[in-house]
Amino acid sequence: MNYPLIALVVLIAIAIVVFLAWKDQQDKKKIEKEMNQTDIKPEKHKDHKSDI
C-alpha cells in the first residue's frame, strides 16, 4: 500500500489543525485586547418630565 502517502496526508491534516488552533488563539488575544482598550460609555437616556 501507499503508507508514505497516507502518512503525508495525515501529517498535513494535523498541521492544518494546529495552524488553525494557533490562529484562533491569536485572534482571541487580539479581540480581548481591543475590547479592554475601548471605553464603554453608558447609554444616555432622555429625561422624562411629567407635567403632573
Tab-separated table of C-alpha atoms in Angstrom:
chain	number	residue	atom	x	y	z
A	1	MET	CA	0.000	0.000	0.000
A	2	ASN	CA	0.933	3.622	-0.089
A	3	TYR	CA	1.726	4.094	3.589
A	4	PRO	CA	4.094	7.030	2.988
A	5	LEU	CA	1.328	8.835	1.087
A	6	ILE	CA	-1.189	8.159	3.867
A	7	ALA	CA	1.321	9.371	6.468
A	8	LEU	CA	1.904	12.548	4.448
A	9	VAL	CA	-1.822	13.284	4.220
A	10	VAL	CA	-2.252	12.680	7.971
A	11	LEU	CA	0.686	14.981	8.771
A	12	ILE	CA	-0.728	17.716	6.541
A	13	ALA	CA	-4.137	17.374	8.220
A	14	ILE	CA	-2.541	17.623	11.675
A	15	ALA	CA	-0.517	20.649	10.570
A	16	ILE	CA	-3.678	22.383	9.336
A	17	VAL	CA	-5.492	21.726	12.617
A	18	VAL	CA	-2.532	23.035	14.642
A	19	PHE	CA	-2.267	26.131	12.438
A	20	LEU	CA	-5.974	26.898	12.781
A	21	ALA	CA	-5.860	26.472	16.565
A	22	TRP	CA	-2.828	28.777	16.772
A	23	LYS	CA	-4.518	31.399	14.570
A	24	ASP	CA	-7.681	31.201	16.708
A	25	GLN	CA	-5.669	31.872	19.875
A	26	GLN	CA	-4.066	34.918	18.262
A	27	ASP	CA	-7.472	36.241	17.227
A	28	LYS	CA	-8.858	35.744	20.747
A	29	LYS	CA	-5.967	37.695	22.265
A	30	LYS	CA	-6.393	40.473	19.709
A	31	ILE	CA	-10.146	40.767	20.349
A	32	GLU	CA	-9.676	40.767	24.128
A	33	LYS	CA	-7.027	43.475	23.838
A	34	GLU	CA	-9.281	45.632	21.638
A	35	MET	CA	-12.241	45.195	23.975
A	36	ASN	CA	-10.156	46.157	27.009
A	37	GLN	CA	-8.885	49.299	25.293
A	38	THR	CA	-12.264	50.624	24.207
A	39	ASP	CA	-14.153	52.840	26.593
A	40	ILE	CA	-17.560	51.523	27.457
A	41	LYS	CA	-19.814	54.541	27.714
A	42	PRO	CA	-23.166	54.290	29.485
A	43	GLU	CA	-26.268	54.726	27.415
A	44	LYS	CA	-27.810	58.176	27.544
A	45	HIS	CA	-31.475	58.288	28.436
A	46	LYS	CA	-33.825	61.139	27.653
A	47	ASP	CA	-35.103	62.975	30.683
A	48	HIS	CA	-38.748	62.137	31.292
A	49	LYS	CA	-40.530	65.044	32.891
A	50	SER	CA	-44.105	64.607	33.911
A	51	ASP	CA	-46.498	67.550	33.913
A	52	ILE	CA	-48.364	66.386	36.992
